[in-house]
Short mmCIF file of C-alpha atoms and ligand atoms in Angstrom, two decimals:
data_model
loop_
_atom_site.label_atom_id
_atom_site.label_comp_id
_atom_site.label_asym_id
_atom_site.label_seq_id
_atom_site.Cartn_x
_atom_site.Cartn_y
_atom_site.Cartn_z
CA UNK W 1 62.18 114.68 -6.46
CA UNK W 2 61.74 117.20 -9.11
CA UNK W 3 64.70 118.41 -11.62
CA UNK W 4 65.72 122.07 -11.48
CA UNK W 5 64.35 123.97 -14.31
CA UNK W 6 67.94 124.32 -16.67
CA UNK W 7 67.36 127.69 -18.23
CA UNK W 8 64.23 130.28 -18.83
CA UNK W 9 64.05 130.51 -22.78
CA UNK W 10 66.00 127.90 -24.32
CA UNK W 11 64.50 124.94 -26.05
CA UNK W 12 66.43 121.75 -26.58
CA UNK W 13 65.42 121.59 -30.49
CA UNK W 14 64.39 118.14 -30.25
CA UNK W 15 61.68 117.01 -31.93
CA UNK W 16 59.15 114.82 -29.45
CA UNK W 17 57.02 112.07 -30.26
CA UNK W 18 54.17 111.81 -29.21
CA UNK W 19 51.15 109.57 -28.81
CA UNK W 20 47.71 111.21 -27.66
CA UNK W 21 45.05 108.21 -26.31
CA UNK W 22 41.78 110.03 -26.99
CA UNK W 23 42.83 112.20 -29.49
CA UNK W 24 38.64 112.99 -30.46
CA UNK W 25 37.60 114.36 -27.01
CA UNK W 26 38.05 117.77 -26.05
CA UNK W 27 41.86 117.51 -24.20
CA UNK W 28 42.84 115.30 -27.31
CA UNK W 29 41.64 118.08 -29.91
CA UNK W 30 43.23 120.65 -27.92
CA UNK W 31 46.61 119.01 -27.87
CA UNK W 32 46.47 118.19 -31.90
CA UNK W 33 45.72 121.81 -31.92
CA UNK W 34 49.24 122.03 -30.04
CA UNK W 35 50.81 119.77 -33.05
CA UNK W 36 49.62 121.94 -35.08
CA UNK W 37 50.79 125.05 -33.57
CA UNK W 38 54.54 123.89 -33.28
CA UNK W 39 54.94 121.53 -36.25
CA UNK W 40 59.05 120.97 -35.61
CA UNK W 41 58.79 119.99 -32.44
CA UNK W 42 55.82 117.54 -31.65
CA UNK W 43 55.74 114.92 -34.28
CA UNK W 44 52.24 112.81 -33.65
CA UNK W 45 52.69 109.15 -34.04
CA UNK W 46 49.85 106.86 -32.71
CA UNK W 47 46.05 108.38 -32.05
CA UNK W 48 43.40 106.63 -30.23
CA UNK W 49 39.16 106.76 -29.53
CA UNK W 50 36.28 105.47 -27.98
CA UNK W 51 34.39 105.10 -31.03
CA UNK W 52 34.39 108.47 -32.89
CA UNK W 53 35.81 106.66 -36.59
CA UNK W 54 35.21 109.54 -38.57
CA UNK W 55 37.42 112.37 -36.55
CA UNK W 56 40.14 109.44 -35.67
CA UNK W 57 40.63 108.46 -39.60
CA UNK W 58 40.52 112.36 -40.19
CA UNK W 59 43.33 113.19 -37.51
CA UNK W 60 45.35 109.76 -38.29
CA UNK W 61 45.33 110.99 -42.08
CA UNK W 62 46.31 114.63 -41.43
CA UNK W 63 49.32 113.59 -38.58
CA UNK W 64 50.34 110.90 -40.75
CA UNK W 65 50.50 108.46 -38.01
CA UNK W 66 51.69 105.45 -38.19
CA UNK W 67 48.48 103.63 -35.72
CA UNK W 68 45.50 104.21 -35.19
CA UNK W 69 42.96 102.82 -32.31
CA UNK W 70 39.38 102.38 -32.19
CA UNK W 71 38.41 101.36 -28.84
CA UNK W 72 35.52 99.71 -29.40
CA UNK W 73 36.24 96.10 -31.48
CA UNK W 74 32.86 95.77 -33.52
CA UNK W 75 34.19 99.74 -35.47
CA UNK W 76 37.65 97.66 -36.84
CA UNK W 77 36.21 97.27 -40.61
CA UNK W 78 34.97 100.64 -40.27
CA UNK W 79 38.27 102.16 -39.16
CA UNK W 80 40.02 100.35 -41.84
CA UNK W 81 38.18 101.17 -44.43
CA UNK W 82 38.50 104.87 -43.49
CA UNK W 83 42.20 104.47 -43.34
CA UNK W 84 42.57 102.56 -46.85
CA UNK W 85 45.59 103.91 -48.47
CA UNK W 86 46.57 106.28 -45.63
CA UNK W 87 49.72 104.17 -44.83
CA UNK W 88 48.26 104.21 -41.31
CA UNK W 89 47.73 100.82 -39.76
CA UNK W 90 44.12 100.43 -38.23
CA UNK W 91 43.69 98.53 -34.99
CA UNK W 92 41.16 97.84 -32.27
CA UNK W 93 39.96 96.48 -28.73
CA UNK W 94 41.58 97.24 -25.12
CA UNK W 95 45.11 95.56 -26.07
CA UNK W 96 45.76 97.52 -29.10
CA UNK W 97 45.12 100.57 -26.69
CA UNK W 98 48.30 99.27 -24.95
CA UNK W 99 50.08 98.38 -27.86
CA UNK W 100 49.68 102.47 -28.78
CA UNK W 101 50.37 103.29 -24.96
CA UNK W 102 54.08 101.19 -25.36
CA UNK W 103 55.18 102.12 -28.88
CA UNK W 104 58.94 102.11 -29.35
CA UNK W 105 60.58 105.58 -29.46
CA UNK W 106 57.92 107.78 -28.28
CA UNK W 107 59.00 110.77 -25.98
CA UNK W 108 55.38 111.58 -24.56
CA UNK W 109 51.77 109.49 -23.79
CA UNK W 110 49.18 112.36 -23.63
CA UNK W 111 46.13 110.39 -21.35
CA UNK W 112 43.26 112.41 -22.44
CA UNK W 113 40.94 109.38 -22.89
CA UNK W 114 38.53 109.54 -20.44
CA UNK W 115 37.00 106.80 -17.49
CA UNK W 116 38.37 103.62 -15.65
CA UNK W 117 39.34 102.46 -19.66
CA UNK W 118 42.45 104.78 -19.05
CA UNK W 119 44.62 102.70 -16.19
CA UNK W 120 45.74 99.97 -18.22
CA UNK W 121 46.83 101.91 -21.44
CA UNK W 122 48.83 104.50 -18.57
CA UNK W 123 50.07 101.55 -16.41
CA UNK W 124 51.70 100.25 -19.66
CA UNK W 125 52.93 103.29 -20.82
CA UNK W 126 54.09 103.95 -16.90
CA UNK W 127 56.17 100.14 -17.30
CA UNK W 128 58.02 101.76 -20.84
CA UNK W 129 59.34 104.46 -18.53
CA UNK W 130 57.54 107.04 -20.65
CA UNK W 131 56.52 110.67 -20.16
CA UNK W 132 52.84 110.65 -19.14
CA UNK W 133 51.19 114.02 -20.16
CA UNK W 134 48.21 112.55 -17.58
CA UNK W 135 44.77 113.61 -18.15
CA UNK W 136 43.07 110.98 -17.27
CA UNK W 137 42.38 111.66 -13.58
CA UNK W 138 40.62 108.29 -12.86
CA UNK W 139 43.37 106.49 -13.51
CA UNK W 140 45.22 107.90 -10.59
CA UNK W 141 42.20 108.11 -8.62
CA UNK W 142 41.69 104.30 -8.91
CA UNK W 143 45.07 102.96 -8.63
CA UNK W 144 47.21 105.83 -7.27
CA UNK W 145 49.19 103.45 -5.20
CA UNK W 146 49.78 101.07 -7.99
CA UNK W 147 50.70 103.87 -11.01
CA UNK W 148 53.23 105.90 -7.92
CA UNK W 149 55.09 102.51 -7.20
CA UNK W 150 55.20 101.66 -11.10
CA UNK W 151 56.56 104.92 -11.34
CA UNK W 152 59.02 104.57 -9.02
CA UNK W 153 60.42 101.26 -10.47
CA UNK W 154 60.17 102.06 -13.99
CA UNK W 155 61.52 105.25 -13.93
CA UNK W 156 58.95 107.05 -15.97
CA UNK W 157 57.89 110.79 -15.24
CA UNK W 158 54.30 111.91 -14.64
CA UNK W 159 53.36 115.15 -15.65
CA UNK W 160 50.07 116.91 -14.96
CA UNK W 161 47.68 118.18 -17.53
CA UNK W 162 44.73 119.17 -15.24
CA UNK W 163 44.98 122.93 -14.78
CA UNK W 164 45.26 122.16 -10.82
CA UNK W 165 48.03 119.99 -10.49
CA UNK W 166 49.55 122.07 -12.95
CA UNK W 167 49.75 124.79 -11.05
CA UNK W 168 51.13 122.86 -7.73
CA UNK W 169 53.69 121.19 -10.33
CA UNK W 170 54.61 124.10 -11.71
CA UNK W 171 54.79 126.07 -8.06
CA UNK W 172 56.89 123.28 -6.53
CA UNK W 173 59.54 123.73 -9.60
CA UNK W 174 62.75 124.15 -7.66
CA UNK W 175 61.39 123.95 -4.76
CA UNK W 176 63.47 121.33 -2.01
CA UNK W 177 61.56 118.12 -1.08
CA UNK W 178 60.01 118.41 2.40
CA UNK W 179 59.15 122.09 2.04
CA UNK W 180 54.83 122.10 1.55
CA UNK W 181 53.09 122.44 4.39
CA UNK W 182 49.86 121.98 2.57
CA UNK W 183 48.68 122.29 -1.32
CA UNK W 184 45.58 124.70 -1.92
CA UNK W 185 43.16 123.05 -5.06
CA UNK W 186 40.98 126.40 -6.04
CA UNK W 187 37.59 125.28 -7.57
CA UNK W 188 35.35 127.05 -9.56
CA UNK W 189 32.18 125.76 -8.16
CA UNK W 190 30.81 124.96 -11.08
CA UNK W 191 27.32 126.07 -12.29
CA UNK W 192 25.28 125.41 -8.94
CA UNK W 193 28.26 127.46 -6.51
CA UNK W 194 24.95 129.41 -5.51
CA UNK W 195 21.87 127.31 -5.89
CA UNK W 196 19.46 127.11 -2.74
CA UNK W 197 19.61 123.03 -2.01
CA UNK W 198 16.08 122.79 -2.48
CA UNK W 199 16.59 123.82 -6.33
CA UNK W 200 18.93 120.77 -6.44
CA UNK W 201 16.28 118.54 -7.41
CA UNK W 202 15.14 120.29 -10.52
CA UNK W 203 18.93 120.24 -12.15
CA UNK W 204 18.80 118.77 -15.26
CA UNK W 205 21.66 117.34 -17.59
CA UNK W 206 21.26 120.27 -19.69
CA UNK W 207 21.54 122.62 -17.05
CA UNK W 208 24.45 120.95 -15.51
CA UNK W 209 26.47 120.87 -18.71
CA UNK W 210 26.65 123.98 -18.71
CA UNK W 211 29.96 125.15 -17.14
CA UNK W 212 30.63 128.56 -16.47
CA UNK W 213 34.43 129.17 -17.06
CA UNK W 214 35.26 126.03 -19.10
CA UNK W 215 34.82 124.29 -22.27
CA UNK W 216 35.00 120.24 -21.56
CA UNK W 217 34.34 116.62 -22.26
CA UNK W 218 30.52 115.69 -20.97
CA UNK W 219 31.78 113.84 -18.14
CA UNK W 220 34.05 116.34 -16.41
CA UNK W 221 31.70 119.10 -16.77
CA UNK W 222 28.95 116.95 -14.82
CA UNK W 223 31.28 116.04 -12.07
CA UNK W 224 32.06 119.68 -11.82
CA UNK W 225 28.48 120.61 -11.46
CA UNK W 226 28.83 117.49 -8.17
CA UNK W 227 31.79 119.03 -7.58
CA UNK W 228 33.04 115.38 -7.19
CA UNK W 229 35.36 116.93 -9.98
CA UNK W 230 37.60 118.55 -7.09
CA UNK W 231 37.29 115.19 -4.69
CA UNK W 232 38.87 113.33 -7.95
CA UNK W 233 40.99 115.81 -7.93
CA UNK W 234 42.24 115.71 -4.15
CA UNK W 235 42.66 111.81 -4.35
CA UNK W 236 44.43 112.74 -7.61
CA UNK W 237 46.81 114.84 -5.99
CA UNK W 238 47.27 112.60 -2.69
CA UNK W 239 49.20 110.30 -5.06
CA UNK W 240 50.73 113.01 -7.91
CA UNK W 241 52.54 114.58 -5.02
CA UNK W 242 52.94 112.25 -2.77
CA UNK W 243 51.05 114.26 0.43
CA UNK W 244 48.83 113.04 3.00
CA UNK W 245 45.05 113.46 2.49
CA UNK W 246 44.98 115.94 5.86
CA UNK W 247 47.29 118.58 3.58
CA UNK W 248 45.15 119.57 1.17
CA UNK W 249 42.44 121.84 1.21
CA UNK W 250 40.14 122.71 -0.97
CA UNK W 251 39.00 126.62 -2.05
CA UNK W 252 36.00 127.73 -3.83
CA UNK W 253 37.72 130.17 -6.41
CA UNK W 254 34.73 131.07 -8.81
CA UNK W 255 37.43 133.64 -11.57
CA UNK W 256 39.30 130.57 -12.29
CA UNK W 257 41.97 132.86 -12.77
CA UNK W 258 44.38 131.03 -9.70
CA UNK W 259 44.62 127.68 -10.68
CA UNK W 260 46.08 126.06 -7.55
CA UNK W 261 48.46 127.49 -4.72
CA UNK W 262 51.16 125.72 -2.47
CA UNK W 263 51.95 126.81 1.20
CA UNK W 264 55.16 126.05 2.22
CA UNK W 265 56.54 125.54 5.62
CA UNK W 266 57.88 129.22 5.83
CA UNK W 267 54.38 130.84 5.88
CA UNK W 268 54.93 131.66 2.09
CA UNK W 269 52.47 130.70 -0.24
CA UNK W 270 52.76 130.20 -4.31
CA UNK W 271 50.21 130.23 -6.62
CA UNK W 272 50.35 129.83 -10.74
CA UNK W 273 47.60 132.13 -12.57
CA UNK W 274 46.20 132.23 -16.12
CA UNK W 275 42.53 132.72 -18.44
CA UNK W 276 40.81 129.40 -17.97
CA UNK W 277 42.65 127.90 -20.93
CA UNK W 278 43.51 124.10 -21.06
CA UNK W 279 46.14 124.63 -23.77
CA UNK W 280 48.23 126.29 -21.36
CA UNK W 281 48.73 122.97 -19.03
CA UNK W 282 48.77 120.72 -21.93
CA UNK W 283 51.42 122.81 -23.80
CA UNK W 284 53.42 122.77 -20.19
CA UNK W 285 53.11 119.04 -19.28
CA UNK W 286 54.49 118.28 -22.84
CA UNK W 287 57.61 120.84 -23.22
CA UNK W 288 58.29 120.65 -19.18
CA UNK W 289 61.25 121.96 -17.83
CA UNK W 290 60.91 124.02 -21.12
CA UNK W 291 58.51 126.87 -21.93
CA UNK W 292 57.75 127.52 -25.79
CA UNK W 293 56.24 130.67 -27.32
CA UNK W 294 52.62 130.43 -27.61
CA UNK W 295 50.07 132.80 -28.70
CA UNK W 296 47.84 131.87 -25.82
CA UNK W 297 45.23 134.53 -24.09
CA UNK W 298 47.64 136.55 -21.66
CA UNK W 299 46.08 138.13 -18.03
CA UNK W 300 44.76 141.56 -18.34
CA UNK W 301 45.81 142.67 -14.82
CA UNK W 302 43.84 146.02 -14.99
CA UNK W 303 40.35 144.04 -15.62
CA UNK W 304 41.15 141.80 -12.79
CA UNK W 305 39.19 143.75 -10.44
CA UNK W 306 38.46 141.03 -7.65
CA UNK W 307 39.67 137.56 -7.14
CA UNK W 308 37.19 135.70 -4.67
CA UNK W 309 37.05 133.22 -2.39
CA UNK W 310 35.09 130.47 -0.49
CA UNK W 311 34.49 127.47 1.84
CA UNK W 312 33.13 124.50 -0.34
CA UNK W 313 29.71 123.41 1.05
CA UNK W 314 29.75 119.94 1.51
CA UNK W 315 26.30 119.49 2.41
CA UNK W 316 25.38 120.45 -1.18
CA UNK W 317 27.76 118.91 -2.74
CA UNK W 318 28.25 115.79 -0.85
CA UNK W 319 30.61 113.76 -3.66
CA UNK W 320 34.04 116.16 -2.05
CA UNK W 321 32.89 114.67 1.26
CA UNK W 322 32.82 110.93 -0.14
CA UNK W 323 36.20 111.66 -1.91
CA UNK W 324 38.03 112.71 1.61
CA UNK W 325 36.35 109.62 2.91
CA UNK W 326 37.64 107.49 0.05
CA UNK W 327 40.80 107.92 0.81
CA UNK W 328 40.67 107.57 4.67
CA UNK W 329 39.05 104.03 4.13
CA UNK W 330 41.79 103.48 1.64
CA UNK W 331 41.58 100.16 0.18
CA UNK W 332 39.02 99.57 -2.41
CA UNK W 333 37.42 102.62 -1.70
CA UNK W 334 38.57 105.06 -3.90
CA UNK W 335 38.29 102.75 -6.92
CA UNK W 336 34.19 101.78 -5.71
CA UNK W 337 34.08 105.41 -5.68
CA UNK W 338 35.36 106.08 -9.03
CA UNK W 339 32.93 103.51 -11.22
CA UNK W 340 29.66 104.67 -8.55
CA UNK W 341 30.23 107.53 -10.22
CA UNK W 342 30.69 106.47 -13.82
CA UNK W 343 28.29 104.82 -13.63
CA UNK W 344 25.79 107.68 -11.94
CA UNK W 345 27.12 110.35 -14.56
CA UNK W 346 25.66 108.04 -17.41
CA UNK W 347 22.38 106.95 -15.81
CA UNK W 348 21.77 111.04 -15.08
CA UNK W 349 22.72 112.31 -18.54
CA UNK W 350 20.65 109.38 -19.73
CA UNK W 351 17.93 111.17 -17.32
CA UNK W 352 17.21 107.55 -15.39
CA UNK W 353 19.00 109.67 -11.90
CA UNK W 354 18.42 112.53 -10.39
CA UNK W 355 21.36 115.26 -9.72
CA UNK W 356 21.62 114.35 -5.93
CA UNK W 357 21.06 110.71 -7.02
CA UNK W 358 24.69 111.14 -8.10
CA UNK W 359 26.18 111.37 -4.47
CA UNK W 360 23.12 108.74 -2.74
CA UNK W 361 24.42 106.09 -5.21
CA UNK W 362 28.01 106.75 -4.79
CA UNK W 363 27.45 106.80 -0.92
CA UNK W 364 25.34 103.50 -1.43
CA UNK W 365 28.05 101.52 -3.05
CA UNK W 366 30.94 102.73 -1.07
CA UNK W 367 29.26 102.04 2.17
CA UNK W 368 28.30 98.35 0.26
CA UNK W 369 31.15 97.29 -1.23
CA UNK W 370 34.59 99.09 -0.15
CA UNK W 371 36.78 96.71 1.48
CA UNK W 372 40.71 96.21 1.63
CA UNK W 373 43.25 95.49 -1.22
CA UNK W 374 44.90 97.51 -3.56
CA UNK W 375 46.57 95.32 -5.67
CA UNK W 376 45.65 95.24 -9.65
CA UNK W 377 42.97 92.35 -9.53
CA UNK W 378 41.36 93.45 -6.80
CA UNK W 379 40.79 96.97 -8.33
CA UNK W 380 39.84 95.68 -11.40
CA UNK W 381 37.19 93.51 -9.37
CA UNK W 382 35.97 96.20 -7.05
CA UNK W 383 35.41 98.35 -10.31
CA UNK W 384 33.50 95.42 -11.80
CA UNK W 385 31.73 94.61 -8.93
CA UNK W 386 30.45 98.51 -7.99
CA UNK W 387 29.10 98.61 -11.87
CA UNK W 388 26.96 95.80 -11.39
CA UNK W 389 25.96 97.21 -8.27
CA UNK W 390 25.40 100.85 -9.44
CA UNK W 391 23.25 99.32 -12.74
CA UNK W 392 20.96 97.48 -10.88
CA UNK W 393 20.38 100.03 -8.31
CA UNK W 394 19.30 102.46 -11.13
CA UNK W 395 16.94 99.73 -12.62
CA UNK W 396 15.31 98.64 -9.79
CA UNK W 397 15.15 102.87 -8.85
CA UNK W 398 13.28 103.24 -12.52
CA UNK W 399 10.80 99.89 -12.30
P1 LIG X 401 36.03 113.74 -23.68
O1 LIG X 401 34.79 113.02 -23.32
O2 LIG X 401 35.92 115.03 -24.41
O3 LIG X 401 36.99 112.77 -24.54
C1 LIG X 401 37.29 111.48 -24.09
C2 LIG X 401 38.18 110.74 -25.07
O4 LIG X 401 38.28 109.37 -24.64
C3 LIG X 401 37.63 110.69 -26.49
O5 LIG X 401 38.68 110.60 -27.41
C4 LIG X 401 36.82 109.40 -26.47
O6 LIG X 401 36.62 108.86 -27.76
C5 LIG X 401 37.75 108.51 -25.65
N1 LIG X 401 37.03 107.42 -25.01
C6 LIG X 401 35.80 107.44 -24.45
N2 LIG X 401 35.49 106.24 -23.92
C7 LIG X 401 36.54 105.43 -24.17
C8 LIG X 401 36.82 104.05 -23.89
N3 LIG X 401 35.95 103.29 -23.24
N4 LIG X 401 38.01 103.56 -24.27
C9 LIG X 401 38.89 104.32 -24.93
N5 LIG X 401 38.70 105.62 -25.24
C10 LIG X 401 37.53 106.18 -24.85
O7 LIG X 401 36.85 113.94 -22.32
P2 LIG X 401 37.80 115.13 -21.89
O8 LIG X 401 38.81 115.41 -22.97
O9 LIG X 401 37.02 116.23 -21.33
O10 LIG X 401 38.55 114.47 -20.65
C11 LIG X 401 39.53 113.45 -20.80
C12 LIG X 401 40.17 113.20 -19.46
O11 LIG X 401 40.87 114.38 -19.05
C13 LIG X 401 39.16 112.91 -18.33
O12 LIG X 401 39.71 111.99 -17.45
C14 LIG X 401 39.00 114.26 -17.64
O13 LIG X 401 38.65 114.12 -16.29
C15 LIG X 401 40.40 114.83 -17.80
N6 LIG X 401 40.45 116.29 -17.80
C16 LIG X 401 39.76 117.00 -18.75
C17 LIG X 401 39.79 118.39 -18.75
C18 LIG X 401 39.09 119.18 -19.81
O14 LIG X 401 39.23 120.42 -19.81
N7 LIG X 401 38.36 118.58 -20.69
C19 LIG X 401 40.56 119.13 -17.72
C20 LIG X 401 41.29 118.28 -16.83
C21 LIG X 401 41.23 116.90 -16.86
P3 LIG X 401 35.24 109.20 -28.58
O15 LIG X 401 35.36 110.62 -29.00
O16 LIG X 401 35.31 108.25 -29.71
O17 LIG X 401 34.12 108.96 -27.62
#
């Protein structure tokens, strides 16, 4: 399925367009910082955000883009008025997300937006038969089936940001199809690797936000710390590569320095390596099969004393249990799964759940309300459905 890699230093010159949805949160930043680093090749055309005005009008102005999105309707005037006399047009609200998503002539739609808001904007993008720099891992995770058969029929090419299916991309690069025996997702652990469970009840947003090897938006870094991080992952990669849940395994990898590995049917196993640096994936999924100079952090072999390993505990970290089960029950499941845990991430940053709340409610609702059907509506009402379910379990938990 994937294109040989043409040559190992040429670039084809072109200049790329390219739209970034979520261009305020911490993948978005990073790949503006990209723009910036190789101004005559990316040209940035449309930007998107949640609701951060000030940063989008900022970014719009500097690119010179020709749209800008605010996602949430009742910021419009405000997003106007910040663009008054940029020559950028200001726009608002779910469809002008998709409008951004399907502009004409764009090369590249980076995904870095973050949540269940991200599968229609990448479905649409999917239908244009664009490249999808994907970030947004829930999209996949809710609608994997839906986005790989899109994909299929509308010829578009999905390329992985997250530093895990990076690596498996980037070690199946020339690879024939047919040859993994299984694909290896390292994980750091996140800050609690070590914590005695009893401790788990005392975790606190502000302890969990605090990553140990990366730098990332609030809800990644707290489904890290669940480690339901690396079960979005796996579903992630069921549907990226096409593999059967039963192939991939999951490795506690605290360095971070082995980002994923492949093992292939010979016995031989590859593995991509790098400093914990998201550029380095972002910069890849957008120049891919090309590699472009970069003055990104570089290995230092000699201070690499030891690279360790380790069994996940699922016991403590219960959410990359649910995800495995997720995508046994198929159906529904993985979707319930997904906004259960939206949902659970706000109410414990908000501090209305406890840490190991996070997996009880996810458990709750999956056990509740995961049922067949995988078809856009009934996603779309399965996520609807698990947020109502997931709210009022936290309120009637608080009264
Ligand atoms: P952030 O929270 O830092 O940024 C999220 C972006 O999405 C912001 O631009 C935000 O706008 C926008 N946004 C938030 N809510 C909505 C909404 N309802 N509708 C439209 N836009 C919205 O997230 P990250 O950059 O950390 O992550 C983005 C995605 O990439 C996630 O799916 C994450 O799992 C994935 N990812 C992130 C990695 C990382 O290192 N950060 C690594 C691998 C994957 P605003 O600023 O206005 O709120």
């Amino acid at each position: 399925m994937l294109p040989h890699v043409q040559s190992l230093d040429a670039d084809s010159g072109q200049v790329k367009q390219v739209v970034v949805l979520g261009s305020t949160g911490s993948i978005g930043t990073q790949t503006l910082d990209l723009a910036r680093l190789h101004p005559e090749k990316l040209r940035v055309r449309a930007l998107t955000a949640g609701r951060n005005v000030a940063l989008l009008a900022k970014q719009a102005r500097e690119f010179g883009c020709e749209l800008a999105v605010i996602a949430d309707r009742s910021l419009h005037g405000e997003l106007r008025a910040a663009l008054e006399g940029s020559g950028c047009r200001a726009a608002a609200g779910p469809e002008a997300l998709i409008e951004a998503a399907m502009l004409d002539d764009v090369d590249i739609v980076v995904t870095a937006l973050v949540g269940y808001a991200g599968l229609e904007p990448t479905l649409a993008a999917v239908s244009r038969g664009r490249r999808i720099a994907l970030a947004n891992k829930e999209t996949l995770v809710v609608a994997g089936g839906l986005i790989a058969e899109a994909v299929r029929k509308g010829g578009a090419e999905v390329i992985p940001v997250d530093s895990e299916h990076s690596a498996i991309f980037q070690c199946l690069v020339g690879e024939p199809a047919g040859a993994v025996e299984e694909l290896i997702l390292t994980a750091s652990g996140g800050p609690f690797r070590d914590l005695p469970r009893e401790e788990f009840a005392s975790i606190t947003p502000a302890r969990a936000l605090r990553h140990p090897n990366w730098d990332m938006g609030a809800k990644i870094t707290i489904d890290s710390a669940t480690m339901m991080n690396k079960g979005l992952e796996v579903i992630e990669a069921r549907w990226m590569f096409d593999i059967p849940a039963d192939r991939i395994r999951v490795v506690v990898h605290p360095e971070s320095i082995i980002h994923s590995m492949v093992l292939f049917h010979d016995g031989s196993t590859k593995a991509q390596l790098g400093v914990p640096d998201m550029k380095v994936p972002i910069q890849y999924a957008l120049t891919y099969p090309e590699r472009w100079k970069a003055p990104h952090e570089r290995l230092d072999w000699t201070a690499l004393s030891r690279l360790n390993f380790q069994e996940p505990d699922l016991e403590r970290f219960p959410c990359l249990r649910l995800a495995f089960e997720a995508l046994e029950r198929g159906g529904t499941a993985s979707a319930v799964l997904n906004a259960a845990n939206e949902v659970a991430v706000a109410r414990f940053l908000s501090e209305d759940l406890t840490f190991m709340g996070i997996s009880e409610l996810i458990e709750q609702a999956m056990d509740r309300l995961a049922g067949p059907g995988n078809t856009l509506d009934a996603l779309r009402s399965a996520d609807a459905e698990t947020r109502r379910f997931a709210e009022e379990h936290v309120r009637a938990a608080i009264h």
